[in-house]
PDB file of C-alpha atoms and ligand atoms in Angstrom:
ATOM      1  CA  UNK A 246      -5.487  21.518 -18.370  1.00 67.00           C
ATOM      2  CA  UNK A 247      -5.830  20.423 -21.629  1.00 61.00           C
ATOM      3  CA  UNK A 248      -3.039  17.160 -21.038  1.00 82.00           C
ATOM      4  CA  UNK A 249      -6.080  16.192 -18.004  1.00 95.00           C
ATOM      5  CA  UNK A 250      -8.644  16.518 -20.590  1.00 95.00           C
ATOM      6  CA  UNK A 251      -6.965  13.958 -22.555  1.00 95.00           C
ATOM      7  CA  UNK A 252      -5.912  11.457 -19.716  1.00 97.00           C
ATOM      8  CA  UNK A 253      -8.173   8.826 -18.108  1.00 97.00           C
ATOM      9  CA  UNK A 254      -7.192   6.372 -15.390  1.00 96.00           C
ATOM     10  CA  UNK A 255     -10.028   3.704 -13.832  1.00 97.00           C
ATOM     11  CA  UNK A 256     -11.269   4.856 -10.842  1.00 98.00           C
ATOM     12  CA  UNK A 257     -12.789   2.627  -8.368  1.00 97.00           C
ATOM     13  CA  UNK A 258     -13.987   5.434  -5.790  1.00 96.00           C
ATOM     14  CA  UNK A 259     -13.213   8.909  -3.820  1.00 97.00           C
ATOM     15  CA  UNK A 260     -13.453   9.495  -0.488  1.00 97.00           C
ATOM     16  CA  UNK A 261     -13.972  13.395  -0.555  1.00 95.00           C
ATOM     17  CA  UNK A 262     -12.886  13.354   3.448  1.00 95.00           C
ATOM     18  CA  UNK A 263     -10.799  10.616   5.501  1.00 93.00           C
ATOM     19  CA  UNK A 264      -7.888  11.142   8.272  1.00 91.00           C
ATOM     20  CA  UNK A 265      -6.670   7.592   8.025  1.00 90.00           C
ATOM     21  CA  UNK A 266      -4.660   8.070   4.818  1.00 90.00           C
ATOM     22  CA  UNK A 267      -1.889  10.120   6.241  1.00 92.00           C
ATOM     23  CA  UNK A 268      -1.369  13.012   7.395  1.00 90.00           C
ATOM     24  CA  UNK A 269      -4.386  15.748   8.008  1.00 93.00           C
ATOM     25  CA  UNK A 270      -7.754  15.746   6.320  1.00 96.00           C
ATOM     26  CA  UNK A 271      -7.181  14.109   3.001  1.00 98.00           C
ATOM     27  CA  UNK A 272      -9.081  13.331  -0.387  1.00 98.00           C
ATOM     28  CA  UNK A 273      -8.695   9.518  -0.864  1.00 98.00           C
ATOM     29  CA  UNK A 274      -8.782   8.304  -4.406  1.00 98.00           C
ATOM     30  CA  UNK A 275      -9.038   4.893  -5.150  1.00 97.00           C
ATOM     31  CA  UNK A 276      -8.060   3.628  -8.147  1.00 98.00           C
ATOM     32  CA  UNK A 277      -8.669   0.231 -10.111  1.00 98.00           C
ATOM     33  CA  UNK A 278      -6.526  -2.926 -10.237  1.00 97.00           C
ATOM     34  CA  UNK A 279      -3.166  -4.759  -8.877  1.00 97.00           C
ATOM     35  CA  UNK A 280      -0.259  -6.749 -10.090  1.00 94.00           C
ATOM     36  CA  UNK A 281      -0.706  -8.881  -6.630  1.00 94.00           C
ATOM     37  CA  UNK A 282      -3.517 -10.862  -4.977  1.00 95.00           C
ATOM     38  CA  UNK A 283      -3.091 -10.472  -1.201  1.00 95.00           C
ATOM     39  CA  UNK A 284      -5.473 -13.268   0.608  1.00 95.00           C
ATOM     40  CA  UNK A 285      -5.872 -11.120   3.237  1.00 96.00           C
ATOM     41  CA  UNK A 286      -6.690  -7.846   0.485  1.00 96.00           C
ATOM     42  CA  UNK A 287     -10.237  -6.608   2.219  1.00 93.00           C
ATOM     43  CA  UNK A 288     -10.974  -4.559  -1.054  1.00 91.00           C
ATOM     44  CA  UNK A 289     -10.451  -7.512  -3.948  1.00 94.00           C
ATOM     45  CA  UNK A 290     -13.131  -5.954  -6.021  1.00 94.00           C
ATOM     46  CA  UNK A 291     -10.318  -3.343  -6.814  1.00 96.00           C
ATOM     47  CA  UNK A 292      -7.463  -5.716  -7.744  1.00 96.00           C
ATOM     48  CA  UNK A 293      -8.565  -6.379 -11.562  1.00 94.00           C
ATOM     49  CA  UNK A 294      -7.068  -4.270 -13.878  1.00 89.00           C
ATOM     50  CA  UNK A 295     -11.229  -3.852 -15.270  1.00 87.00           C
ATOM     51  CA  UNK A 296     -14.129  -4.090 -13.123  1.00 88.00           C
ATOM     52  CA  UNK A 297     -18.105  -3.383 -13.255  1.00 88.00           C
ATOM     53  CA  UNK A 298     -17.927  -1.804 -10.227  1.00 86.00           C
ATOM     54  CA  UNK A 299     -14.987   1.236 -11.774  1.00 94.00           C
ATOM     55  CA  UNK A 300     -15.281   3.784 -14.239  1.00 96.00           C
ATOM     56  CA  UNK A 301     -12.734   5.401 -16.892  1.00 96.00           C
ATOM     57  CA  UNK A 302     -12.671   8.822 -15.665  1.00 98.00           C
ATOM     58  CA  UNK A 303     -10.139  11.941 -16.669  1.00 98.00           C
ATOM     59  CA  UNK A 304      -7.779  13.198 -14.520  1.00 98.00           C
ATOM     60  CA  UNK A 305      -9.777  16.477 -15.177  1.00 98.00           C
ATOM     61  CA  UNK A 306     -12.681  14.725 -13.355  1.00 98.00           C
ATOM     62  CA  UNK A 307     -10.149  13.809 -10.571  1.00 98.00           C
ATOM     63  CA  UNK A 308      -8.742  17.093 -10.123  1.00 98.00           C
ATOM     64  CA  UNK A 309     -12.080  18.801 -10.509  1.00 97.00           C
ATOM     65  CA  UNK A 310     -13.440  16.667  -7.494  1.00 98.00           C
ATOM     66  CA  UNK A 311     -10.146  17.480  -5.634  1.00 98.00           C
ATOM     67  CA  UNK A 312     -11.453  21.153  -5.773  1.00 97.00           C
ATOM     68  CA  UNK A 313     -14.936  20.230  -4.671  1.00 96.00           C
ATOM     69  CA  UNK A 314     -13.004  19.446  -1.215  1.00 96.00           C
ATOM     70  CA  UNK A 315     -10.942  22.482  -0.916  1.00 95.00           C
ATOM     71  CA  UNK A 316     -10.119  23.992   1.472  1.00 89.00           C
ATOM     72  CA  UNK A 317     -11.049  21.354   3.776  1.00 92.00           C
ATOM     73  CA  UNK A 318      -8.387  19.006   2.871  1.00 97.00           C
ATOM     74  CA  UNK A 319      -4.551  19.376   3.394  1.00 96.00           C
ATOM     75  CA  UNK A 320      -3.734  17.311   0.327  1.00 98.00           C
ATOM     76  CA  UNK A 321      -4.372  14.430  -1.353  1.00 98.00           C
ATOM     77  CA  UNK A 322      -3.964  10.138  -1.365  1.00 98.00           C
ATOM     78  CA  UNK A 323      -3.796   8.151  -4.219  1.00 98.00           C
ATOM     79  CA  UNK A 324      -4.927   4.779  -2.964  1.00 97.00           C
ATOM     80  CA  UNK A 325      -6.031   1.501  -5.110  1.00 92.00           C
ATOM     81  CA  UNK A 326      -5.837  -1.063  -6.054  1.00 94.00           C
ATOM     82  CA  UNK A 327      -2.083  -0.340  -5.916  1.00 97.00           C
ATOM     83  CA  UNK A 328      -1.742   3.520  -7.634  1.00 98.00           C
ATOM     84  CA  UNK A 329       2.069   3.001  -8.816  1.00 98.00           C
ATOM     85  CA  UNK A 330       0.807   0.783 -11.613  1.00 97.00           C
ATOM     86  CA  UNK A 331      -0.226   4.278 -13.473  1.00 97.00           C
ATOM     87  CA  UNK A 332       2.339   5.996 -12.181  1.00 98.00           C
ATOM     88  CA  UNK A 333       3.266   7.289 -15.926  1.00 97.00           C
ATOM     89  CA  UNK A 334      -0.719   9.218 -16.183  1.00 97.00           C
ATOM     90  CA  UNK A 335      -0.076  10.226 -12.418  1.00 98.00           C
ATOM     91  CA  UNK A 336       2.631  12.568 -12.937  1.00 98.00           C
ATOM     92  CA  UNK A 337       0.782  15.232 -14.945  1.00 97.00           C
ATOM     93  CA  UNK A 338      -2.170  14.865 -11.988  1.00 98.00           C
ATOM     94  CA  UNK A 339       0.525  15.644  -8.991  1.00 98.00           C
ATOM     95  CA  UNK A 340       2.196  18.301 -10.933  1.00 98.00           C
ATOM     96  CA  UNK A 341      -0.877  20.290 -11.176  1.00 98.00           C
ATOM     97  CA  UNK A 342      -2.277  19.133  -7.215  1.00 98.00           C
ATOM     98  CA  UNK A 343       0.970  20.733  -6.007  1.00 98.00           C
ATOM     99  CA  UNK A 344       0.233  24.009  -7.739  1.00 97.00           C
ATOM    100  CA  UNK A 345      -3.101  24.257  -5.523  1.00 97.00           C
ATOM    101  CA  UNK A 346      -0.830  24.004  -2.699  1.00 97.00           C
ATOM    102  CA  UNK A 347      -1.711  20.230  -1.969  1.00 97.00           C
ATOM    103  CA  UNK A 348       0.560  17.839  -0.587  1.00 98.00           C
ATOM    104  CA  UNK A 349       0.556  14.470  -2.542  1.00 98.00           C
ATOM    105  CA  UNK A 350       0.338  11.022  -1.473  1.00 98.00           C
ATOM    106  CA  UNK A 351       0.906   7.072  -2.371  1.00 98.00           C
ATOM    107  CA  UNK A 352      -0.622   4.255  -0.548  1.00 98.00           C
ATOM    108  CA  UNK A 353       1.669   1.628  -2.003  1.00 98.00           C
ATOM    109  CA  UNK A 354       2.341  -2.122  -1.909  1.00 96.00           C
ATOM    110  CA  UNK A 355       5.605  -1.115  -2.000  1.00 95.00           C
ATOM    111  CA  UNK A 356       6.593  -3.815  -5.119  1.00 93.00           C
ATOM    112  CA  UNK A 357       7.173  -1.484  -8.538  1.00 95.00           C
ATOM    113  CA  UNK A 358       9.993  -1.022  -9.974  1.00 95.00           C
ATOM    114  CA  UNK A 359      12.054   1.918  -8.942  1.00 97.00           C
ATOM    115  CA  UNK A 360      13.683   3.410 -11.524  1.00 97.00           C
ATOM    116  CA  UNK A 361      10.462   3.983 -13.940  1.00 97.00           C
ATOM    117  CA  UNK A 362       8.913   5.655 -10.821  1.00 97.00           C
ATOM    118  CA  UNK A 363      11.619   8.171 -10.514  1.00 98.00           C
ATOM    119  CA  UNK A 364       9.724  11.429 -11.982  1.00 98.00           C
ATOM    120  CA  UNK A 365       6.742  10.860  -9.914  1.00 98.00           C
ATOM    121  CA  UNK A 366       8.511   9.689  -6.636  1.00 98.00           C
ATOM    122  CA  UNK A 367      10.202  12.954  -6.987  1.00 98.00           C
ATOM    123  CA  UNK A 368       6.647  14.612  -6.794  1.00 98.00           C
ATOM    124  CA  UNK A 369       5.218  12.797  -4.127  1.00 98.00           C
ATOM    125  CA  UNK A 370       5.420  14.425  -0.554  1.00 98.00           C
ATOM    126  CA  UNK A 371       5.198  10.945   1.932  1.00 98.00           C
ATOM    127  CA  UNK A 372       4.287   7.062   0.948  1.00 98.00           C
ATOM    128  CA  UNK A 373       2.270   5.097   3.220  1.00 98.00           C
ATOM    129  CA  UNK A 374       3.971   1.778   2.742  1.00 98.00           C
ATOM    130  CA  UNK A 375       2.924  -1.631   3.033  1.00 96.00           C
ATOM    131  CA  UNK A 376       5.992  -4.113   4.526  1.00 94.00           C
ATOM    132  CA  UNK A 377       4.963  -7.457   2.376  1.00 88.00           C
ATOM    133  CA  UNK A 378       8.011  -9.738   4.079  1.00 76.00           C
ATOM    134  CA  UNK A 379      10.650 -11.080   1.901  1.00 68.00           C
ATOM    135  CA  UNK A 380      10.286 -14.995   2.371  1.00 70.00           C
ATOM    136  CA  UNK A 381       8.937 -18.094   0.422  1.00 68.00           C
ATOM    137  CA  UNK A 382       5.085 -17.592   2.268  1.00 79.00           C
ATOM    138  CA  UNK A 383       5.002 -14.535   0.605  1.00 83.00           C
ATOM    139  CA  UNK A 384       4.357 -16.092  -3.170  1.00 82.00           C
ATOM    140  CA  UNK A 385       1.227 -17.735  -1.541  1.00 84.00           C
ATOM    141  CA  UNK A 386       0.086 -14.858   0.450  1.00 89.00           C
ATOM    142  CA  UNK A 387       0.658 -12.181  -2.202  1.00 90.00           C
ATOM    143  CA  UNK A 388       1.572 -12.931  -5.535  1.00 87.00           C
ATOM    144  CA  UNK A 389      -0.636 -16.124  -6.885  1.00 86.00           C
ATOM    145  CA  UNK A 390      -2.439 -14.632  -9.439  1.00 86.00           C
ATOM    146  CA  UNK A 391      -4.320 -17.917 -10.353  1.00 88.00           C
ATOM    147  CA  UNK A 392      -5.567 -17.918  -6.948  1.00 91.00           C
ATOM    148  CA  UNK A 393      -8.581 -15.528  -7.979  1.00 90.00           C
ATOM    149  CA  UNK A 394     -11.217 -17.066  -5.493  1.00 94.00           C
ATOM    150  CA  UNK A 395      -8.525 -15.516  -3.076  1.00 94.00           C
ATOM    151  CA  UNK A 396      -8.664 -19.345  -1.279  1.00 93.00           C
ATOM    152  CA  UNK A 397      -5.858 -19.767   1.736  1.00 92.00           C
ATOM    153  CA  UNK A 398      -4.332 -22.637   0.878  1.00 85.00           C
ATOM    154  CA  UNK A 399      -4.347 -25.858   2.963  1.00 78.00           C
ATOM    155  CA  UNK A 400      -0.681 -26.649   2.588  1.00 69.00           C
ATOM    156  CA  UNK A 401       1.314 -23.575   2.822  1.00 65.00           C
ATOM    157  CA  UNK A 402       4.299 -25.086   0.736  1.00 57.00           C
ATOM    158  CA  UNK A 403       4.548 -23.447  -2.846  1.00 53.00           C
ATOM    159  CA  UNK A 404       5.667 -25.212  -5.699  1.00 47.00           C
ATOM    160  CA  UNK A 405       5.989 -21.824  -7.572  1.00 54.00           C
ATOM    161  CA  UNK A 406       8.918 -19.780  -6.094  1.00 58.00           C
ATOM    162  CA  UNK A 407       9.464 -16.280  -6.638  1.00 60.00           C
ATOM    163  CA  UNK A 408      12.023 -14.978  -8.381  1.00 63.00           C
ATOM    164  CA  UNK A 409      14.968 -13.157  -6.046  1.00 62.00           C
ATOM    165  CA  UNK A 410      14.521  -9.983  -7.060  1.00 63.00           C
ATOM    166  CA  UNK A 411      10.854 -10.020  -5.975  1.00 68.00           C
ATOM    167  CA  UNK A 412      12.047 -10.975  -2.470  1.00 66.00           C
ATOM    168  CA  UNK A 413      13.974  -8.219  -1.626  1.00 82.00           C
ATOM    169  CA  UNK A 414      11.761  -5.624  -3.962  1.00 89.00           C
ATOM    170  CA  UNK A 415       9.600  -4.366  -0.984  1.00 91.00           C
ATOM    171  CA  UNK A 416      12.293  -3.533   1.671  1.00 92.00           C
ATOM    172  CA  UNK A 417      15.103  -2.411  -0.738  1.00 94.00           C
ATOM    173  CA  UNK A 418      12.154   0.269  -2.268  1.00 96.00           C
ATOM    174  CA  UNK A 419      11.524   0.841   1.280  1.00 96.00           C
ATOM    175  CA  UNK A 420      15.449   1.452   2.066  1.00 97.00           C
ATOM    176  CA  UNK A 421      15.199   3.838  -1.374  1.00 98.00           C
ATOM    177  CA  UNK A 422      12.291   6.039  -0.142  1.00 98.00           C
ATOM    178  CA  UNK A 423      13.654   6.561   3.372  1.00 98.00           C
ATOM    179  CA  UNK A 424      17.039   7.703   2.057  1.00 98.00           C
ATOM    180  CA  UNK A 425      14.964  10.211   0.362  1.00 98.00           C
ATOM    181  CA  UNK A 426      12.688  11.239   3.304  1.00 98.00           C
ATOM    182  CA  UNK A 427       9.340  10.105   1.435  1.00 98.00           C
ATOM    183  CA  UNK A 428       8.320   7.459   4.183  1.00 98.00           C
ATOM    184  CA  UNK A 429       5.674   8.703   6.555  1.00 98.00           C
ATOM    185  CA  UNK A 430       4.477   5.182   7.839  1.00 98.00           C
ATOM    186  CA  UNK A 431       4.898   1.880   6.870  1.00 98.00           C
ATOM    187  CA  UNK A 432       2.538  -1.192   7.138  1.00 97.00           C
ATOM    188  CA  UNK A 433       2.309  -4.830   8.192  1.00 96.00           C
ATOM    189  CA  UNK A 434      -0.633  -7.046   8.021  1.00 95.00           C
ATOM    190  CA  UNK A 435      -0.039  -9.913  10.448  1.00 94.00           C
ATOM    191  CA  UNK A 436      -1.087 -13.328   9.580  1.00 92.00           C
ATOM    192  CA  UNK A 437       0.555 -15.994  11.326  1.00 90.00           C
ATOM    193  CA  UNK A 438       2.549 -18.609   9.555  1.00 87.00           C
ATOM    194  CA  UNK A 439       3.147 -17.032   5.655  1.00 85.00           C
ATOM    195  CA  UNK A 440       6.016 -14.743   6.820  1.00 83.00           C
ATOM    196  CA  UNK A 441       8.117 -14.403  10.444  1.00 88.00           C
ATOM    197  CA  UNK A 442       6.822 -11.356  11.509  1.00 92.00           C
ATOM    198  CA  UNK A 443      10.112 -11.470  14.190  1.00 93.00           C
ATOM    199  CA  UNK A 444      12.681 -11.348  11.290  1.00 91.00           C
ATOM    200  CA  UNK A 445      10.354  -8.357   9.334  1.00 91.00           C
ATOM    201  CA  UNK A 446      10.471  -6.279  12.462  1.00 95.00           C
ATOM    202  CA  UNK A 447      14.383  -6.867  12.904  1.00 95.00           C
ATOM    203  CA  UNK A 448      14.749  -6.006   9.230  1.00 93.00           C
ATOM    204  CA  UNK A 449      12.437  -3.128   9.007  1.00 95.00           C
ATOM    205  CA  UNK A 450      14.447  -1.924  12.876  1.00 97.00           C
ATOM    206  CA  UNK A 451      17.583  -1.648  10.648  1.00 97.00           C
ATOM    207  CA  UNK A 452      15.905   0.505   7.991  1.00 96.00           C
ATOM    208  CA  UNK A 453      14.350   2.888  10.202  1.00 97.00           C
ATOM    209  CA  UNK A 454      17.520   4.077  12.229  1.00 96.00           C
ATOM    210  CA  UNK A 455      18.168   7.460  11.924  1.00 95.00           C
ATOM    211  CA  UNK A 456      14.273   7.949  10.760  1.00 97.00           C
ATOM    212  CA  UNK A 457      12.614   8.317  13.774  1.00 96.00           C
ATOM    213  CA  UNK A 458       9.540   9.899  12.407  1.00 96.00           C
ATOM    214  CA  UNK A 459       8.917   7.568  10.203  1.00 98.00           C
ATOM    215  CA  UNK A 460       4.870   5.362  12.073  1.00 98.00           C
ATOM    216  CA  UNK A 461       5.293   1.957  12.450  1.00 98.00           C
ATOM    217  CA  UNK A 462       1.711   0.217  12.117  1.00 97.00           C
ATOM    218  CA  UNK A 463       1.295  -3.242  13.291  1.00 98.00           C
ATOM    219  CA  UNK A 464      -2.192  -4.579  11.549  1.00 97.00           C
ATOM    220  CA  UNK A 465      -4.248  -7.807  13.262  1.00 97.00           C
ATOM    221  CA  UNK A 466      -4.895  -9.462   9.843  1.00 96.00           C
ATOM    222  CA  UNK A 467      -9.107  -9.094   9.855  1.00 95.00           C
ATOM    223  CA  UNK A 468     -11.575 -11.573   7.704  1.00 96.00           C
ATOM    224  CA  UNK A 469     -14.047  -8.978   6.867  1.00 95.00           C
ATOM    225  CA  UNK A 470     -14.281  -8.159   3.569  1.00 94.00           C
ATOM    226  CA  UNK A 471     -11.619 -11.258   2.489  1.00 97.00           C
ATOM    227  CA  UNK A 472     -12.808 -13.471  -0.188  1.00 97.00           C
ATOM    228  CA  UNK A 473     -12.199 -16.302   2.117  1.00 96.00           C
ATOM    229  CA  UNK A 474     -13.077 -15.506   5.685  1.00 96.00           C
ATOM    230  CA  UNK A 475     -13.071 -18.987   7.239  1.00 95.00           C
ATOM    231  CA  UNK A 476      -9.823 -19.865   5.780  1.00 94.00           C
ATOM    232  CA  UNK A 477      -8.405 -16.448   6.924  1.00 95.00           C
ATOM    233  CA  UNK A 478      -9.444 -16.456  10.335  1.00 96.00           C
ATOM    234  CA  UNK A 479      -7.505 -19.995  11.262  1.00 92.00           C
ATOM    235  CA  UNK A 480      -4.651 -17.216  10.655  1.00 93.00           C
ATOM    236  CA  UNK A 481      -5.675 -14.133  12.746  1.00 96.00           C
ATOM    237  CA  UNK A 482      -3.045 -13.864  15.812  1.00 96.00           C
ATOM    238  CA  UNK A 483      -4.571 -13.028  19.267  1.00 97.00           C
ATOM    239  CA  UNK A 484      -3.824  -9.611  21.248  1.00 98.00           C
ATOM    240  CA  UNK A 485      -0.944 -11.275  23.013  1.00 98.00           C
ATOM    241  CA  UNK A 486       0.894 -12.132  19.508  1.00 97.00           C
ATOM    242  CA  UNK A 487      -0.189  -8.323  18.631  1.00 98.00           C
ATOM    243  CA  UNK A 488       1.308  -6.934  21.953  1.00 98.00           C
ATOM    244  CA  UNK A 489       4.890  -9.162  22.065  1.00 98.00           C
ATOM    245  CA  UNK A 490       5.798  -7.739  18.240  1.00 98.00           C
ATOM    246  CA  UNK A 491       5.030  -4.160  19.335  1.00 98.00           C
ATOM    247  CA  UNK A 492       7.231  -4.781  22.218  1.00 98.00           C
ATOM    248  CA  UNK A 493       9.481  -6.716  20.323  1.00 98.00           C
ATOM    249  CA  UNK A 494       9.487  -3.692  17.860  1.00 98.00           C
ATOM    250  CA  UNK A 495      10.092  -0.870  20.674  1.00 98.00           C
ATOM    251  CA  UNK A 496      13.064  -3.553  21.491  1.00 98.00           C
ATOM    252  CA  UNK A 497      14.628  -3.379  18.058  1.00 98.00           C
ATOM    253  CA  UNK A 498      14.713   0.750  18.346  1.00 97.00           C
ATOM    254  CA  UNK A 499      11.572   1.446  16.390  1.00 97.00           C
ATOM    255  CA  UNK A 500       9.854   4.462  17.837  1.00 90.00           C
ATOM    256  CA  UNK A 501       6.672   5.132  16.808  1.00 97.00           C
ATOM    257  CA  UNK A 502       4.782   2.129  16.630  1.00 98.00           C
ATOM    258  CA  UNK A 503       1.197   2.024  16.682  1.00 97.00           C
ATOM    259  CA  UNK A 504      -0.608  -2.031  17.050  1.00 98.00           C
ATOM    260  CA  UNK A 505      -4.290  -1.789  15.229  1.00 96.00           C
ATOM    261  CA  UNK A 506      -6.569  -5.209  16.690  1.00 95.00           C
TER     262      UNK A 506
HETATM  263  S1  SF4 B 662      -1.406  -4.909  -2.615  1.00 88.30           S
HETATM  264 FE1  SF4 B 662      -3.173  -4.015  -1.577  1.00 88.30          FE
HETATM  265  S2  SF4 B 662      -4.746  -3.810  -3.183  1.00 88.30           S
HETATM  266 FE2  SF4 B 662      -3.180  -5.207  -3.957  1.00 88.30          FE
HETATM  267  S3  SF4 B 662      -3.960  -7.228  -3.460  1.00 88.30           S
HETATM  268 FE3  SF4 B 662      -2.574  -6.615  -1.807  1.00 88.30          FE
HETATM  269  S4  SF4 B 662      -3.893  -5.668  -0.246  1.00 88.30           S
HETATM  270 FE4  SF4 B 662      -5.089  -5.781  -2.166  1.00 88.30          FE
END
């Protein structure tokens, strides 16, 4: 106890109760900042590393308020922000969650680095996993950092480009975790135009044979909350997009899919 004494991550907020971050009732913990700027990111406030709205806290405090909601929970999620960007301080936190019998949880971006996130992959029961596509579209709808006022651009051509190994980051950590049974759903944010949803679904199809637990969760991009609603909503698809890429999913072999409009 004395190594959670000693530790302190930024928190941004805890939701004692919630059923939407996996599996059961679940603690959501929300912690502070991320390496990428999603346009469409409803909780922005969290994305900077420092922020008037967090607070340093032990992971003492954190595992203390984890006991406040026992035994009404079945485990915990560590949510952000994106959480694998303290994955190093996280260890020591799951090791001692599991020993109250809780199961442990990542709500990830899915881009970190695999290797470094070996030891505390290896404690985490199930990622919820965001699918961020693998094209060009993607440096302008995740990863420009100068874009702070979280704008939508007029002209979606980049004159950045991301390097390769950023483009196929998300789906080959996503290929990783489901050889290792750690997937329990994975994520995709539809906006139209920055990445062909079609090709995702084919790709993601291929990954998820063999897994047919694994939730498939189709999300109608939403402006609320978005630093730039007007811009975002020129980009919102309509229930008919929604319902041809769940069918179009079903059609590729994927069996649990669930569309949220
Ligand atoms: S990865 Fe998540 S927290 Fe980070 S910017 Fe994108 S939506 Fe927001």
């Amino acid at each position: 106890m004395t190594a959670l004494s000693n530790i302190t991550l930024p928190l941004h907020r805890i939701i004692p109760f919630s059923n939407v971050e996996g599996a059961g009732n679940r603690i959501s913990i929300f912690l502070q900042g991320c390496k990428l700027n999603c346009l469409y990111c409803h909780n922005p406030e969290t994305i900077p590393r420092y922020s008037a709205d967090s607070k340093r806290v032990s992971l003492r405090y954190l595992y203390d308020q984890v006991q406040d909601s026992m035994p009404f929970i079945r485990g915990v999620t560590i949510s952000g922000g994106e959480p694998t960007i303290h994955h190093r301080k996280l260890v020591p936190l799951f090791q001692a969650l599991r020993q109250l019998g809780l199961s442990c949880y990542l709500d990830s971006s899915g881009f970190f680095e695999f290797e470094p996130m070996q030891e505390l992959i290896a404690l985490t029961d199930k990622f919820l996993f965001d699918l961020k596509g693998s094209g060009l579209g993607l440096q302008a709808l995740c990863f420009e950092r100068k874009n702070q006022s979280g704008k939508v651009p007029d002209n979606l051509i980049t004159t950045q480009r991301m390097k390769s190994a950023n483009l196929t980051r998300n789906l080959d950590n996503l290929r990783r975790l489901l050889a290792l049974g750690k997937i329990e759903e994975v994520r995709l944010v539809v906006m139209l135009d920055f990445v062909d949803s079609y090709e995702l679904i084919e790709q993601t199809a291929t990954l998820l044979k063999g897994h047919p637990e694994v939730i498939f969760k189709l999300i109608r991009v939403h402006a609320k909350g978005t630093r730039d609603p007007d811009g975002i909503t020129a980009y919102i698809p309509d229930i008919g997009y929604m319902n041809q890429l769940e069918q179009y999913a079903r059609k590729c072999g994927i069996n649990k899919v669930i569309t949220v409009c």
